[in-house]
mmCIF file of C-alpha atoms in Angstrom:
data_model
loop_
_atom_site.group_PDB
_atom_site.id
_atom_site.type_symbol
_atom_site.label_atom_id
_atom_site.label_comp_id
_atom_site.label_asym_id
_atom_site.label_seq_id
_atom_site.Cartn_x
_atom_site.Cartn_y
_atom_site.Cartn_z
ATOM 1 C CA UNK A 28 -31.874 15.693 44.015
ATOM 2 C CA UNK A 29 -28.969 14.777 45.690
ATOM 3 C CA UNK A 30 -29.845 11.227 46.783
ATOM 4 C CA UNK A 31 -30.539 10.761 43.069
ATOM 5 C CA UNK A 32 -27.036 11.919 42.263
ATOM 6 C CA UNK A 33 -25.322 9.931 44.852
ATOM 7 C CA UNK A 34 -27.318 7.016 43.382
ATOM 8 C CA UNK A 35 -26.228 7.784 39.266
ATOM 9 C CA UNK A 36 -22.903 8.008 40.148
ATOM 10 C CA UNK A 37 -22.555 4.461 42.201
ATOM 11 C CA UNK A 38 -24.466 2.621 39.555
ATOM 12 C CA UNK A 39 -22.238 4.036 37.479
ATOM 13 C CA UNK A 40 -19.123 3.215 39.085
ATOM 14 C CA UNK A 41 -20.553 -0.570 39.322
ATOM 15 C CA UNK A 42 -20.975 -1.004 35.537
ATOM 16 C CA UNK A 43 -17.601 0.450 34.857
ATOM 17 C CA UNK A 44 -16.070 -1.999 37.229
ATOM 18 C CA UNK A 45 -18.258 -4.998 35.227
ATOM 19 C CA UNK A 46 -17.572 -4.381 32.127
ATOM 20 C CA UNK A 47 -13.630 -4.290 32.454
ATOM 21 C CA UNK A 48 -12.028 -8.137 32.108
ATOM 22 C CA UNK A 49 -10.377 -9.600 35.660
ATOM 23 C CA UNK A 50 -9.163 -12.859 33.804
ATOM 24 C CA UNK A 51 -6.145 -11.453 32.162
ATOM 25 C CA UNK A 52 -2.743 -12.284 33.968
ATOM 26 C CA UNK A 53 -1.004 -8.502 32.907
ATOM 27 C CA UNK A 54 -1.414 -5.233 34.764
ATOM 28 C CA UNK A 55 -2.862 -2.277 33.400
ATOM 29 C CA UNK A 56 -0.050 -0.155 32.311
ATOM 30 C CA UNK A 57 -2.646 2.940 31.368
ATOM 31 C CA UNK A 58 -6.502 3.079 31.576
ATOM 32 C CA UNK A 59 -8.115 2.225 28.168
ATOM 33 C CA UNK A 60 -9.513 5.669 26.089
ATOM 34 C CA UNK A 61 -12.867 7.222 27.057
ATOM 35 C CA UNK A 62 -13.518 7.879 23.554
ATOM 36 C CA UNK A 63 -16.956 8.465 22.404
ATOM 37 C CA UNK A 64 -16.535 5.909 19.660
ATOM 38 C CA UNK A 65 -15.307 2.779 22.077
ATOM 39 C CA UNK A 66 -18.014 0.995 23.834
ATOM 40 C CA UNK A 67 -17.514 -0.843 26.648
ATOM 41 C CA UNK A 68 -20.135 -3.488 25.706
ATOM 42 C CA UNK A 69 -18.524 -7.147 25.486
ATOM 43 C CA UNK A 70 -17.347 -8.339 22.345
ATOM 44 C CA UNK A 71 -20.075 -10.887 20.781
ATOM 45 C CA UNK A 72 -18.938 -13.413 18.345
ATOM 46 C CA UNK A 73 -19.066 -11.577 14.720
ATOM 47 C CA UNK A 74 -21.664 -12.423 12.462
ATOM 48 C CA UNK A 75 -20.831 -12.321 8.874
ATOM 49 C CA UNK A 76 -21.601 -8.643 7.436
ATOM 50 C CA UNK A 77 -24.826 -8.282 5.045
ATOM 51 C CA UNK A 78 -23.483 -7.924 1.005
ATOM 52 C CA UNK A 79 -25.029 -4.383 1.222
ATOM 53 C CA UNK A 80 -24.285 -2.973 4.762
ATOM 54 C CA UNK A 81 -20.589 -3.274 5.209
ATOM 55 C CA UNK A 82 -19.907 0.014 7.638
ATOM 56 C CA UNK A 83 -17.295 0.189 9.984
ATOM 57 C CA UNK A 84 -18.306 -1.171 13.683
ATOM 58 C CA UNK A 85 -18.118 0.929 16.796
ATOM 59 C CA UNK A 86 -14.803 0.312 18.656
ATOM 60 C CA UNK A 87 -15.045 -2.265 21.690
ATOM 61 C CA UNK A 88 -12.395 -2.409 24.558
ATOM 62 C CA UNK A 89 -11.410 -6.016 24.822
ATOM 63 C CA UNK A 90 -8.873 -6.851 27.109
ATOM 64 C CA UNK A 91 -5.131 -6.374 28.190
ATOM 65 C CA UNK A 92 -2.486 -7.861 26.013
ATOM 66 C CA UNK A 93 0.415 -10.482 27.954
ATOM 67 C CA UNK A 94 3.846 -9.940 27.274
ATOM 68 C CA UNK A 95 6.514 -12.619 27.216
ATOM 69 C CA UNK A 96 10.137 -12.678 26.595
ATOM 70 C CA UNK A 97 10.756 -13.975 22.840
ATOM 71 C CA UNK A 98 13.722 -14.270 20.530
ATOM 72 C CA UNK A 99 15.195 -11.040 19.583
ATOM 73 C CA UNK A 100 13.958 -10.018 16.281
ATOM 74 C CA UNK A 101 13.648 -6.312 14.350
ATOM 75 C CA UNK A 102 10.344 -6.516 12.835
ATOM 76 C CA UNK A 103 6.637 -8.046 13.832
ATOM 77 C CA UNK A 104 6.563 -11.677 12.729
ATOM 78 C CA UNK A 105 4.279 -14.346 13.455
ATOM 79 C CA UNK A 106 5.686 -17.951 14.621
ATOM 80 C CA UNK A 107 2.588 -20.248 15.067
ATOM 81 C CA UNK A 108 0.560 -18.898 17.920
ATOM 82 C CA UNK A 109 3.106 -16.651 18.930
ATOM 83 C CA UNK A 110 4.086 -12.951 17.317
ATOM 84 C CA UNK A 111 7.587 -11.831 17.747
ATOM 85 C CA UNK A 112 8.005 -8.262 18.456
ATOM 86 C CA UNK A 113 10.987 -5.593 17.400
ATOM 87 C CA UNK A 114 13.278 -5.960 20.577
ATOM 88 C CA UNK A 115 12.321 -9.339 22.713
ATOM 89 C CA UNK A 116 8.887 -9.534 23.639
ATOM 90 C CA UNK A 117 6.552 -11.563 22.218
ATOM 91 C CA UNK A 118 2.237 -12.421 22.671
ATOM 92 C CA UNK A 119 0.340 -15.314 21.981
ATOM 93 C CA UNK A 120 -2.762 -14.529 19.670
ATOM 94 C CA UNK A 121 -5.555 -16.390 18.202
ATOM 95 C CA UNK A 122 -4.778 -15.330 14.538
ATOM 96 C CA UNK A 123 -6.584 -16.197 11.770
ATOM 97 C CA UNK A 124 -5.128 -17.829 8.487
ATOM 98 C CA UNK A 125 -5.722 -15.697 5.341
ATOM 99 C CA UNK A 126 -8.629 -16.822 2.983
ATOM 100 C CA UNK A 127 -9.973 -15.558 -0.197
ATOM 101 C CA UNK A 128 -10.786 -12.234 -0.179
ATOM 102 C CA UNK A 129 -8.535 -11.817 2.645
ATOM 103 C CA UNK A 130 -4.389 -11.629 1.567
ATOM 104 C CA UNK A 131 -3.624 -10.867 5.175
ATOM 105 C CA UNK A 132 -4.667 -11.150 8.867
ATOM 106 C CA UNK A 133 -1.593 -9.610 10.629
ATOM 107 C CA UNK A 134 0.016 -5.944 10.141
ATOM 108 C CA UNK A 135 2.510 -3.576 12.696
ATOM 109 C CA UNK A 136 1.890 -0.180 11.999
ATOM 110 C CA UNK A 137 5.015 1.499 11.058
ATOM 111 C CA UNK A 138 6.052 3.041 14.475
ATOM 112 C CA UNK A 139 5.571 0.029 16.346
ATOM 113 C CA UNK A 140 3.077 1.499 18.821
ATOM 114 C CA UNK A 141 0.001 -0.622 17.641
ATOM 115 C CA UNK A 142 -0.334 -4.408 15.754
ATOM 116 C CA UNK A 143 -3.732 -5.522 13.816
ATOM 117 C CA UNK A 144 -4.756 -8.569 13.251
ATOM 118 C CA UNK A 145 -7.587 -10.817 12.403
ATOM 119 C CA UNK A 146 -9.029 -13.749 15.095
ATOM 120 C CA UNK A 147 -10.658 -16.793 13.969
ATOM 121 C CA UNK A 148 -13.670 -15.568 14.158
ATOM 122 C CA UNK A 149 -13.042 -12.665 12.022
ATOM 123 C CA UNK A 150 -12.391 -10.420 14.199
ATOM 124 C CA UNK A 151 -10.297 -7.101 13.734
ATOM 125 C CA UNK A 152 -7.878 -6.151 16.540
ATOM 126 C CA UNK A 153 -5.575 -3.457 17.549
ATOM 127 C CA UNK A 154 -3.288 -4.373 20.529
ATOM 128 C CA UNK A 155 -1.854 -1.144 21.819
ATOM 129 C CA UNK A 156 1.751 -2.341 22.403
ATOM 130 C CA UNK A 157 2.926 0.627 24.531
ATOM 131 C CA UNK A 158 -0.038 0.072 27.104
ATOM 132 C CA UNK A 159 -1.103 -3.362 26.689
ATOM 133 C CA UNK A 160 -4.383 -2.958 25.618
ATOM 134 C CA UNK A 161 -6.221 -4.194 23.549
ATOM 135 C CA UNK A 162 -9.615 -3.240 20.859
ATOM 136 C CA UNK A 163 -11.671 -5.195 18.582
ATOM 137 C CA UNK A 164 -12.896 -2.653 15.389
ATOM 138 C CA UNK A 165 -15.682 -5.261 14.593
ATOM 139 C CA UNK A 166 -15.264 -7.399 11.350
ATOM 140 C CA UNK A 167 -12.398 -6.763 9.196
ATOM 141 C CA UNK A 168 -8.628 -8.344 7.638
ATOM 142 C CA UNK A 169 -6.244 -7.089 5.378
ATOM 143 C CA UNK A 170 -4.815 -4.564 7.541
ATOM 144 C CA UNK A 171 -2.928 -1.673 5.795
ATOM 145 C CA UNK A 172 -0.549 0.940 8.028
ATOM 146 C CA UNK A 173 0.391 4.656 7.105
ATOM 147 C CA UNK A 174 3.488 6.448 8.152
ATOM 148 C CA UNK A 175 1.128 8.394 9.622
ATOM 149 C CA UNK A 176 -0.978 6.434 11.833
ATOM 150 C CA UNK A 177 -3.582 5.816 9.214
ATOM 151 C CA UNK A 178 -5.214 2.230 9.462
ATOM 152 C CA UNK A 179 -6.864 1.015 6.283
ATOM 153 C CA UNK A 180 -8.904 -2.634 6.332
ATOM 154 C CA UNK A 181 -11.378 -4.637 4.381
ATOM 155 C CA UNK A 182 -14.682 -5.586 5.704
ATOM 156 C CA UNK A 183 -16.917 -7.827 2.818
ATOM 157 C CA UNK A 184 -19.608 -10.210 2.748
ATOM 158 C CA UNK A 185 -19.703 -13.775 1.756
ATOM 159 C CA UNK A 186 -18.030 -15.237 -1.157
ATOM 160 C CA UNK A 187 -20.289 -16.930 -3.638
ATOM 161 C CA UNK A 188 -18.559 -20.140 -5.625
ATOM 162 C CA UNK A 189 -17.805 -18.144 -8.406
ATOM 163 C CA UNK A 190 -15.316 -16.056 -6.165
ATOM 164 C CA UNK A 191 -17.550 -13.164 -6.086
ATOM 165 C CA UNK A 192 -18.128 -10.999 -2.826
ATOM 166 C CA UNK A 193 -19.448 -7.374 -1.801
ATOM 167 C CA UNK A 194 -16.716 -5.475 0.230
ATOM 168 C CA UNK A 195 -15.839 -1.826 1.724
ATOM 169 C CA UNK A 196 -12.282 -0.526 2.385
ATOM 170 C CA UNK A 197 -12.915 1.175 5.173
ATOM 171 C CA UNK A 198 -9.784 3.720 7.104
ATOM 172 C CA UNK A 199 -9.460 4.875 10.462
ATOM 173 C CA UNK A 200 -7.597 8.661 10.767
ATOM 174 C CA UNK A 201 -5.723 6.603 13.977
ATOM 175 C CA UNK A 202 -6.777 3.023 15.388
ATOM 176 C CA UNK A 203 -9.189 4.334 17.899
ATOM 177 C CA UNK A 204 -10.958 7.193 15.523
ATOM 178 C CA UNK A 205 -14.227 6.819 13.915
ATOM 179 C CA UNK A 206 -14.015 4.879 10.612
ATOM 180 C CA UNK A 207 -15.157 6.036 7.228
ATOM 181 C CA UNK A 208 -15.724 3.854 3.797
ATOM 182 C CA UNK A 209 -13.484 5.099 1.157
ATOM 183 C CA UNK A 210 -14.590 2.721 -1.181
ATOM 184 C CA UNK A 211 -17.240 -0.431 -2.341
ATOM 185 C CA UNK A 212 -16.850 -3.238 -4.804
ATOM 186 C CA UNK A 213 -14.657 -6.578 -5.240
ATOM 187 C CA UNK A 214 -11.373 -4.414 -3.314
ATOM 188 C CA UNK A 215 -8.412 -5.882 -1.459
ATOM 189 C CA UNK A 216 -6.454 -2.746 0.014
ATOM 190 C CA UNK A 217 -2.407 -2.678 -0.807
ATOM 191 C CA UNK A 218 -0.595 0.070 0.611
ATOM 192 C CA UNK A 219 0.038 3.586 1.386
ATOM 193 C CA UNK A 220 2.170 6.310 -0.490
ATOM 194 C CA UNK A 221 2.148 9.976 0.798
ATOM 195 C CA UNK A 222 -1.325 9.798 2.278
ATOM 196 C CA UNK A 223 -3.166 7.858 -0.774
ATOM 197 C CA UNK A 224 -4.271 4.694 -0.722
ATOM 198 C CA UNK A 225 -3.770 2.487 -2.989
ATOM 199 C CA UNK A 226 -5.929 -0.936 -3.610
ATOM 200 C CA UNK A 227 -6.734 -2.657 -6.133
ATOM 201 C CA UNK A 228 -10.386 -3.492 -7.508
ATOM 202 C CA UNK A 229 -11.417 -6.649 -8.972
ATOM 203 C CA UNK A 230 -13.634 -7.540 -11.832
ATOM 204 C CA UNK A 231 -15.687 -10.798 -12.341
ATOM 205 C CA UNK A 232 -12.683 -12.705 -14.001
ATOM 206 C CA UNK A 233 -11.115 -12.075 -10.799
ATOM 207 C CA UNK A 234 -8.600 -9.568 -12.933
ATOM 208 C CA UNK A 235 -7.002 -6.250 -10.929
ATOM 209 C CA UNK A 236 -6.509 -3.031 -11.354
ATOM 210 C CA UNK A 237 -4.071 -0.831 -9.330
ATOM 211 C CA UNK A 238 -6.347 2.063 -7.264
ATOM 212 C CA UNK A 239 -5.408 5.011 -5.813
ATOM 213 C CA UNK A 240 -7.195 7.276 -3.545
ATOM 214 C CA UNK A 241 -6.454 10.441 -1.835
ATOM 215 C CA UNK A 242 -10.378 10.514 -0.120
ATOM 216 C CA UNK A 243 -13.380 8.939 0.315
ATOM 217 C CA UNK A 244 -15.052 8.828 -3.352
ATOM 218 C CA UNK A 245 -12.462 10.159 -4.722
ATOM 219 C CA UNK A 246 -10.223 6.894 -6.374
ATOM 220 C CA UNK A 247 -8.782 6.678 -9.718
ATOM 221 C CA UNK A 248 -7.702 3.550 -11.855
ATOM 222 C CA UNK A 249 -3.933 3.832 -12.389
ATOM 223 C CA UNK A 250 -3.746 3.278 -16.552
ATOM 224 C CA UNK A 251 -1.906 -0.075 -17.903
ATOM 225 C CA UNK A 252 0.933 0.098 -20.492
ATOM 226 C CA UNK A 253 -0.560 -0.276 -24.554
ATOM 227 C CA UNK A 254 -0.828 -3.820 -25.014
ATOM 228 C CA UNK A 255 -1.539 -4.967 -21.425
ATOM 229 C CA UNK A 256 -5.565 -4.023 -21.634
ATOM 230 C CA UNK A 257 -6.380 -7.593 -20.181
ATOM 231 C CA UNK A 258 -3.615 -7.515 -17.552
ATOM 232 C CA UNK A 259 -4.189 -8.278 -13.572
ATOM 233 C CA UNK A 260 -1.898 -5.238 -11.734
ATOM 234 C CA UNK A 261 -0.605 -5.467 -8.523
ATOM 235 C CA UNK A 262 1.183 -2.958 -5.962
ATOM 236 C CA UNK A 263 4.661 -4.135 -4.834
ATOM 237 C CA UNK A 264 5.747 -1.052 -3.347
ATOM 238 C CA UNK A 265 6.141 2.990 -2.405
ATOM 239 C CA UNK A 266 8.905 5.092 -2.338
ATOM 240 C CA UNK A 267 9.753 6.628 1.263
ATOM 241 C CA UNK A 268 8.420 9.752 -0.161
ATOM 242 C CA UNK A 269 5.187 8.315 -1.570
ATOM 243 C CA UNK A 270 5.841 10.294 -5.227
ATOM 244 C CA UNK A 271 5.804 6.748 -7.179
ATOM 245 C CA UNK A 272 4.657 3.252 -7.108
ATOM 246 C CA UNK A 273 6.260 0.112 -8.556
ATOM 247 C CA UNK A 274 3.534 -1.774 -9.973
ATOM 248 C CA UNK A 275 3.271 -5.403 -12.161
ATOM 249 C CA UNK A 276 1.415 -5.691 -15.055
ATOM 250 C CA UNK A 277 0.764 -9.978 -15.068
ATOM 251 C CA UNK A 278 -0.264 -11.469 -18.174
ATOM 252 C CA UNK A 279 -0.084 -14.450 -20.128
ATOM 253 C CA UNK A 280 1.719 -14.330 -23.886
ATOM 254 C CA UNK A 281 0.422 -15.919 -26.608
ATOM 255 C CA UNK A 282 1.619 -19.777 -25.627
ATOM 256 C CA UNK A 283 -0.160 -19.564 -22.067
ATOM 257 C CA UNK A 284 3.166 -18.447 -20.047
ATOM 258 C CA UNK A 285 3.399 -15.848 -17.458
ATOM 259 C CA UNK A 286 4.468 -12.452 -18.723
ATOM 260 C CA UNK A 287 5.328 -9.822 -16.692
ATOM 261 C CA UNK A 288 5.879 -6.007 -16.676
ATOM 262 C CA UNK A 289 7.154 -3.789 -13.617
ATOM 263 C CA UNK A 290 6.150 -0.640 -14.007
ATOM 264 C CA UNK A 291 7.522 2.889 -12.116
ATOM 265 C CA UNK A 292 4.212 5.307 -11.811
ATOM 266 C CA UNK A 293 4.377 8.375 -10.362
ATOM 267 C CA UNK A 294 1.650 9.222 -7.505
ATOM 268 C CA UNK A 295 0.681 12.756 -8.230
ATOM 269 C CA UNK A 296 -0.386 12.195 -12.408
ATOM 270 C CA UNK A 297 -0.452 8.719 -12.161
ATOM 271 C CA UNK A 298 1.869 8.554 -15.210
ATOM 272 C CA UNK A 299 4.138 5.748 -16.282
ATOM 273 C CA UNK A 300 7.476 6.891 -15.586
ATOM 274 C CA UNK A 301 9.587 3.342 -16.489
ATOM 275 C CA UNK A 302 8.931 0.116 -17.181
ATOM 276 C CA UNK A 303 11.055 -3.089 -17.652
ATOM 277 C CA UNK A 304 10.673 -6.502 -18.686
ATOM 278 C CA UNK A 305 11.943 -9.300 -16.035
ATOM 279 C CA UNK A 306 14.847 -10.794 -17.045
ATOM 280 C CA UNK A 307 16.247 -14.274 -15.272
ATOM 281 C CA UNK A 308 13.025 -13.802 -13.268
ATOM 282 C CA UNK A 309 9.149 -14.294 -13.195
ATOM 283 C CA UNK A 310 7.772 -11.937 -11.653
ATOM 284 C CA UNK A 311 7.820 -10.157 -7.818
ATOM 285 C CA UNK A 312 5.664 -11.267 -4.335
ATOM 286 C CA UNK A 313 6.970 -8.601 -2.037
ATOM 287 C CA UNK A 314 9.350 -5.476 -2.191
ATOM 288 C CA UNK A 315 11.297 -2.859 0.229
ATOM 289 C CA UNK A 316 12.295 0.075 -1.014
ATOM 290 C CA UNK A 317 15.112 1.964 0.190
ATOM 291 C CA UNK A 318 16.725 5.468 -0.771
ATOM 292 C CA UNK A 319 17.011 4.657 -4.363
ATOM 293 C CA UNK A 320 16.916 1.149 -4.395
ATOM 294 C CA UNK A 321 14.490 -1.562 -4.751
ATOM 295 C CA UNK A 322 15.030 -4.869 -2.893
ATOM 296 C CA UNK A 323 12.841 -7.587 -4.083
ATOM 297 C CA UNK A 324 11.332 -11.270 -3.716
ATOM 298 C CA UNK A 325 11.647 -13.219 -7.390
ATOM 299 C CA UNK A 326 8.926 -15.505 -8.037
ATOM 300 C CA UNK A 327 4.450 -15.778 -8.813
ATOM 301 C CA UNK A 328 2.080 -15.561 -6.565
ATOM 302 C CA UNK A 329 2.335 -17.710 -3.475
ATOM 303 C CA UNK A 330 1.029 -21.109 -4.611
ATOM 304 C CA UNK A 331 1.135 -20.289 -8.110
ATOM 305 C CA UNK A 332 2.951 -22.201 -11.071
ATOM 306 C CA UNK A 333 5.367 -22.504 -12.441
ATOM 307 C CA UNK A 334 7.574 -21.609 -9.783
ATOM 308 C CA UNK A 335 11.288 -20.477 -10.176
ATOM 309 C CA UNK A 336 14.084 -20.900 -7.625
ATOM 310 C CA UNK A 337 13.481 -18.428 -4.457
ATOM 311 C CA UNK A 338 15.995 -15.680 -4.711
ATOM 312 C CA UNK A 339 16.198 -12.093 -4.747
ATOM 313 C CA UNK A 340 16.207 -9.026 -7.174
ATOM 314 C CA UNK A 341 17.931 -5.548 -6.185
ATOM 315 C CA UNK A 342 16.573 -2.451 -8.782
ATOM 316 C CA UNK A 343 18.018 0.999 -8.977
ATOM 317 C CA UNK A 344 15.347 3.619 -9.693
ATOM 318 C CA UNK A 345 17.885 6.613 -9.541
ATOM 319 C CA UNK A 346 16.663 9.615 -11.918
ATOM 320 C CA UNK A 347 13.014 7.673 -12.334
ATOM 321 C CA UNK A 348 14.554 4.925 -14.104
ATOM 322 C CA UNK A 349 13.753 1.606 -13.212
ATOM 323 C CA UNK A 350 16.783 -0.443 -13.791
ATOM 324 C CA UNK A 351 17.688 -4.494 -12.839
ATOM 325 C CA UNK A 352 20.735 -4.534 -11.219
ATOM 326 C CA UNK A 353 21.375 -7.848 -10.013
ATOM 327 C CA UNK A 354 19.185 -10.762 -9.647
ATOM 328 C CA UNK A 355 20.373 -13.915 -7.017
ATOM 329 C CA UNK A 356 18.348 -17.178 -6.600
ATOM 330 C CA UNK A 357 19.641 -18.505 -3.371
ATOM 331 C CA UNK A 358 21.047 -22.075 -3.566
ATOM 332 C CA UNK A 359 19.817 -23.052 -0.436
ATOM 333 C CA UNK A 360 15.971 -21.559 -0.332
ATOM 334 C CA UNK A 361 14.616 -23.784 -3.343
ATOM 335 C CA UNK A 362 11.300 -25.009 -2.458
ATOM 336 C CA UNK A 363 8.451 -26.129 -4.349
ATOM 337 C CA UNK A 364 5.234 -24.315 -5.137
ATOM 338 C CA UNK A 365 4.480 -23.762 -1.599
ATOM 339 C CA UNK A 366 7.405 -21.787 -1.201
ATOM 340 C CA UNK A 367 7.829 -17.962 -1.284
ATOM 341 C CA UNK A 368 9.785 -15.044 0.277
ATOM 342 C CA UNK A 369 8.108 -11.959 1.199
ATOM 343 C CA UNK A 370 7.406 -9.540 4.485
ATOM 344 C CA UNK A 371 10.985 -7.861 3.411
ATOM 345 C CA UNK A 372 11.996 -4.936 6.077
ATOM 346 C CA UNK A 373 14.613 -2.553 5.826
ATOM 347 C CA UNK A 374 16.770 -2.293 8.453
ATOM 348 C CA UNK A 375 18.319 0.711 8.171
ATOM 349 C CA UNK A 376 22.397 -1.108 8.262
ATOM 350 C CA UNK A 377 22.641 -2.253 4.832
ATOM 351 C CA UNK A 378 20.632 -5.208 5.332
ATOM 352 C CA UNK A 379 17.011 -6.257 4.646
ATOM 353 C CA UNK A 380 15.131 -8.902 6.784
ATOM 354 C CA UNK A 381 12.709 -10.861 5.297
ATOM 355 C CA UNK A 382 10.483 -14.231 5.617
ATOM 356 C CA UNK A 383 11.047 -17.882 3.789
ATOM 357 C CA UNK A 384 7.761 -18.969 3.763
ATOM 358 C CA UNK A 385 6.669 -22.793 3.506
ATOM 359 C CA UNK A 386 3.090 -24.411 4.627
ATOM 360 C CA UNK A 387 3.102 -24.837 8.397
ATOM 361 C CA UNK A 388 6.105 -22.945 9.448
ATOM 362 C CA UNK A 389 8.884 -20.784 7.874
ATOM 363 C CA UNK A 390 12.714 -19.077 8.429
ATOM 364 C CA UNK A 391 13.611 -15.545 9.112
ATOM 365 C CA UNK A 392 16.800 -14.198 6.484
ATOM 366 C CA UNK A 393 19.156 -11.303 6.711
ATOM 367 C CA UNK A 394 20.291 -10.033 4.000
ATOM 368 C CA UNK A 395 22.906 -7.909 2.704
ATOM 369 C CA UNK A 396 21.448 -5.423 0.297
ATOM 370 C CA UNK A 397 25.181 -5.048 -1.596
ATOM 371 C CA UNK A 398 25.075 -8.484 -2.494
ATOM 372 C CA UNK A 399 21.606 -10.033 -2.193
ATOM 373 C CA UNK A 400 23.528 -12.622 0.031
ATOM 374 C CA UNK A 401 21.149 -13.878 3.185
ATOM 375 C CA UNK A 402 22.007 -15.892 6.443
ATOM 376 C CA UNK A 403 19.599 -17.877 8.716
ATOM 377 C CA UNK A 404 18.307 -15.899 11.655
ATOM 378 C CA UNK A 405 15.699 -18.041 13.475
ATOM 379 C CA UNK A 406 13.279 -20.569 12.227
ATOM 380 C CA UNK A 407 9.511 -20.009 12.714
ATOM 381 C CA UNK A 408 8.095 -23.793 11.591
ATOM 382 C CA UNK A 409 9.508 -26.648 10.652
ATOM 383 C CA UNK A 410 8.719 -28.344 7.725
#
């Protein structure tokens, strides 16, 4: 009995010691989790999930992360290979570029303890940034953080040439927790307000509607203004709080242009609280919302046309009304179709930072919320 012992425990020692990478250049800052749900089996190239079985994947501990010094920045941003940190650090990552179903392949959660992102092989990582290490949670983009550690993602199937796919939103309590689905369909996950989440499901004319869930199974359609029945809605932001949503209605009016409504709903009765019209605007990409205010990108969809001067749009939403306040297209950020502004941050001084996108690189702003007016902070492409 206690030769067999002696034997279990140094064949055990030798697999632990084989199945931990020696290639990577940093030092283990803290030993990886010895959760029940992470597996210590190597990570296989990921095969594309099956239309009906899209589960979440048992977690897989991949590697330790490299650090490098970087340009000093306040929020995660990507610049080619590289992703800038908050502070001065930086990694280089294999990261893949977004593709239909997928909106997004790279997400910090809001602490700044872990980033997710999707490889070019579809792969879904979290990249403890405390310890260095880092975990694949099997296939998976569109990463979605909750103030509260909450880590919501989309797994699907193929997409057929009509645009058509099977997918699961699935959300882990914290990175490394077991995942559950919340929800099946055509789904692309948007955000988080006081624990609900909030995607939006999409029908076979590739229309949305706005989603919210507090639980798995447990989702309800957020209703359209009268008049808007044939609309495509789309989440721009949350309050701090969570308590409402500022949602846009898109449309076309009866000549083929782009109409637009922003509407203010609130979380808990998922009424419509406010609604306005744009004015001197098209339409919103990407929002931050701060104390009572509403800072804004002005423009479609990326890609989309027509396409208006980039700029920026500052709402007040004080007493649950949704007011314009001021609306600023920047005379030195036209582009052309390619061209949008979004990833906005607040941070915290009066000023927003936020990303001039452009195909095959990009420029970091700052701007001042007061006045809408931005300055040049460091340029992540070229054009």
């Amino acid at each position: 009995m206690h030769g067999t012992g002696v034997v279990g425990l140094l064949a055990a020692l030798l697999l632990a010691g084989c199945t931990l990478p020696t290639h990577h250049a940093a030092r283990v800052t803290s030993p990886p989790p010895t959760l029940a749900t992470i597996t210590s089996a190597p990570v296989l190239p990921t095969l594309v999930p099956s239309p009906v079985d899209l589960q979440p994947q048992p977690i897989s501990y991949v590697g330790l992360a490299t650090f490098s010094h970087g340009p000093a920045v306040t929020m995660a941003v990507q610049r080619k290979k590289y992703v800038l940190l908050p502070g001065a650090r930086q990694l280089r990552l294999d990261i893949a570029t977004a593709s239909a179903p997928c909106d997004t392949t790279l997400a910090a959660s809001p602490t700044g303890h872990w980033l997710a992102l999707t490889t070019s092989k579809g792969d879904l990582q979290v990249i403890d940034l405390r310890g260095g290490n880092q975990y694949s949670l099997g296939a998976g983009c569109d990463p979605v953080w909750g103030g509260d550690g909450r880590l919501a993602y989309l797994v699907h199937g193929p997409v057929d040439p009509a645009g058509s796919y099977s997918s699961a939103i699935v959300v882990r309590s914290s990175p490394l927790s077991g995942g559950k689905v919340w929800a099946k369909g055509m789904l692309a996950p948007q955000g988080w307000a006081a624990g609900r989440l909030v995607y939006t499901s999409v029908d076979g004319k590739g229309r949305r509607t706005p989603v919210i869930a507090s639980r798995p199974g447990a989702s309800h359609p957020v209703p359209v203004l009268r008049g808007h029945a044939a609309a495509t809605g789309r989440f721009i932001a949350a309050s701090p709080d969570g308590r409402r949503l500022l949602l846009q209605l898109d449309a076309l009016d009866h000549a083929g242009r782009p109409l637009a409504t922003l509407t203010l709903v609130d979380t808990a009765t998922l009424r419509v609280v406010s609604s306005v019209v744009p004015q001197g605007f098209l339409g919103l990409t990407n929002a931050v919302w701060t104390g009572d205010r509403i800072v804004a990108s002005n423009g479609t969809e990326p890609g989309a046309s027509p396409h208006s001067g980039l700029g920026l749009i500052r709402f007040s939403t004080y007493g649950d009304s949704l007011r314009i306040q001021q609306v600023a297209v920047s005379s030195t950020h036209f582009g052309t179709s390619s061209d949008y502004i979004a990833d906005l941050h607040d941070n915290g001084d009066g000023t927003v930072t936020a990303v001039h996108h452009w195909a095959g690189g990009g420029l970091l702003l700052r701007c001042r919320i007061a006045t809408l007016k931005c300055t040049d902070t460091l340029s992540l492409g070229s054009r």
